[in-house]
Amino acid sequence: MTTWLGLNAGHDDRSTADAVAVSLYETLLFHAQLVCVHEVEGRHAMSFRLTEEPSENTVSTLIERGYGVAVHNGSLQTLAGPEELTRGALRAALAHRDRREGRALRFPGQRALRGRYGVSDILAFSAIEEVLPHGTKSVDARGDLQPTFVNGRLVLDCG
């Protein structure tokens, strides 16, 4: 069963939100399949796609660290933490669930993408579903690829 975890600490700065999301992935939420950062009400919130619900311990830890937390698995399970942050957390979780918006920092197939790859390989071996502009033949994946959700698809824009 897929669960979406939305977290909001009210980060003003995109790079701080990115660093925190990756740090949480590397320490507490390492089983996440997809990690995104979303712009929510002029701030940056995070979302994580999980194969199971986070444990009560994990949720408690996040609340203790000051996050607004939303756990959603088709029907809303949990809203917790500071009330002014939970709305943004829920918005991030729903944007990820609906694949409406969000910049993916970690996604399936990402680790294998090092060096220059043909677009067909990127589409075949990673969660990326479209590469823009159309007609792009190859992508230098040495940098940190950050595709975004656009109209339900994970899109890498190289333009």
XYZ file of C-alpha atoms in Angstrom:
159
model
C 0.000 0.000 0.000
C 1.340 3.438 -0.898
C 1.443 6.139 1.757
C 2.335 9.786 1.226
C 4.016 11.643 4.055
C 3.898 15.430 3.917
C 6.200 17.472 6.156
C 6.270 21.194 6.639
C 8.690 23.187 8.778
C 7.937 26.487 7.029
C 11.312 26.704 5.234
C 11.720 30.046 3.437
C 14.761 28.913 1.529
C 14.550 26.290 -1.214
C 18.111 25.019 -0.717
C 17.515 24.536 3.023
C 14.338 22.553 2.308
C 16.254 20.458 -0.254
C 19.061 19.717 2.225
C 16.608 18.834 5.015
C 14.564 16.547 2.736
C 17.668 14.659 1.611
C 18.943 14.452 5.202
C 15.608 13.018 6.395
C 15.719 10.517 3.524
C 19.250 9.457 4.456
C 18.505 9.069 8.176
C 14.864 8.615 9.157
C 12.942 7.990 5.930
C 15.475 5.923 3.961
C 12.749 3.555 2.726
C 11.033 6.368 0.776
C 10.677 5.653 -2.943
C 10.305 9.264 -3.986
C 11.294 12.480 -2.181
C 9.886 15.826 -3.326
C 9.977 19.467 -2.312
C 6.936 21.645 -2.968
C 6.313 25.359 -2.904
C 3.420 25.874 -0.500
C 2.140 29.340 0.384
C 5.490 30.956 -0.415
C 7.418 28.429 1.652
C 8.849 24.970 0.954
C 7.343 21.721 2.239
C 8.453 18.130 1.603
C 6.758 14.890 0.669
C 7.833 11.261 0.707
C 6.203 8.313 -1.074
C 6.433 5.281 1.194
C 5.453 1.628 0.760
C 4.152 1.485 4.320
C 2.927 3.944 6.905
C 5.605 5.597 9.026
C 5.849 4.156 12.547
C 4.444 6.051 15.515
C 8.052 6.569 16.618
C 8.939 8.201 13.296
C 5.888 10.490 13.423
C 6.653 11.410 17.066
C 10.263 12.196 16.162
C 9.145 14.472 13.319
C 6.647 16.287 15.567
C 9.344 16.741 18.239
C 11.562 18.309 15.563
C 8.822 20.869 14.879
C 7.305 19.537 11.656
C 3.702 19.709 10.622
C 2.974 16.108 9.581
C 0.356 14.683 7.212
C 0.111 10.933 6.594
C -2.174 9.998 3.711
C -2.822 6.584 2.171
C -5.889 7.188 0.040
C -7.835 8.403 3.036
C -6.310 10.819 5.482
C -4.675 8.984 8.378
C -2.895 11.568 10.485
C -2.504 15.316 10.789
C -0.148 16.232 13.611
C 2.216 18.897 14.815
C 1.864 22.685 14.844
C -1.481 23.621 13.307
C -0.004 26.422 11.189
C 2.249 23.851 9.487
C -0.083 20.871 9.022
C -2.049 22.495 6.172
C 1.150 22.890 4.124
C 2.171 19.322 4.983
C -1.182 18.015 3.756
C -0.980 20.135 0.616
C 2.476 18.693 -0.175
C 1.286 15.110 0.434
C -1.750 15.600 -1.841
C 0.285 17.300 -4.600
C 2.632 14.301 -4.548
C -0.229 11.772 -4.475
C -1.966 13.480 -7.395
C 1.374 14.049 -9.185
C 0.360 17.684 -9.703
C 3.433 19.494 -8.511
C 6.738 18.901 -6.753
C 10.429 18.667 -7.560
C 11.856 15.168 -7.074
C 15.186 15.054 -5.230
C 15.247 11.251 -4.945
C 13.437 8.891 -7.327
C 13.648 5.286 -8.576
C 16.532 4.721 -10.990
C 18.347 7.907 -9.982
C 21.434 6.198 -8.563
C 22.144 4.478 -11.873
C 22.177 7.794 -13.772
C 25.796 8.927 -13.713
C 27.337 10.331 -16.874
C 25.750 10.925 -20.271
C 22.621 8.933 -21.146
C 20.313 8.699 -24.084
C 16.793 9.878 -23.390
C 15.419 6.395 -24.186
C 17.609 4.889 -21.431
C 16.526 7.520 -18.908
C 12.879 6.792 -19.698
C 13.433 3.021 -19.555
C 15.494 2.795 -16.382
C 14.238 5.582 -14.118
C 10.963 6.998 -12.845
C 11.322 9.940 -15.283
C 8.471 9.734 -17.804
C 9.272 12.600 -20.176
C 12.309 14.688 -21.140
C 11.909 18.237 -22.452
C 12.477 19.826 -24.839
C 11.218 17.079 -27.107
C 13.939 16.029 -29.519
C 16.625 16.036 -26.821
C 18.886 13.080 -27.656
C 20.983 12.710 -24.506
C 21.301 14.153 -21.025
C 24.392 14.720 -18.914
C 23.349 13.089 -15.656
C 26.526 13.942 -13.754
C 24.699 16.733 -12.049
C 21.760 16.288 -9.748
C 18.716 15.595 -11.935
C 15.570 17.099 -10.433
C 12.514 16.223 -12.496
C 9.181 17.779 -11.558
C 5.612 16.571 -11.602
C 3.690 18.145 -14.487
C 0.172 17.001 -15.393
C 0.595 13.665 -13.631
C 3.988 12.843 -15.167
C 7.533 13.087 -13.810
C 9.210 15.421 -16.306
C 12.881 16.324 -16.673
C 13.211 19.738 -18.307
C 16.675 20.227 -19.836
C 15.678 23.468 -21.563
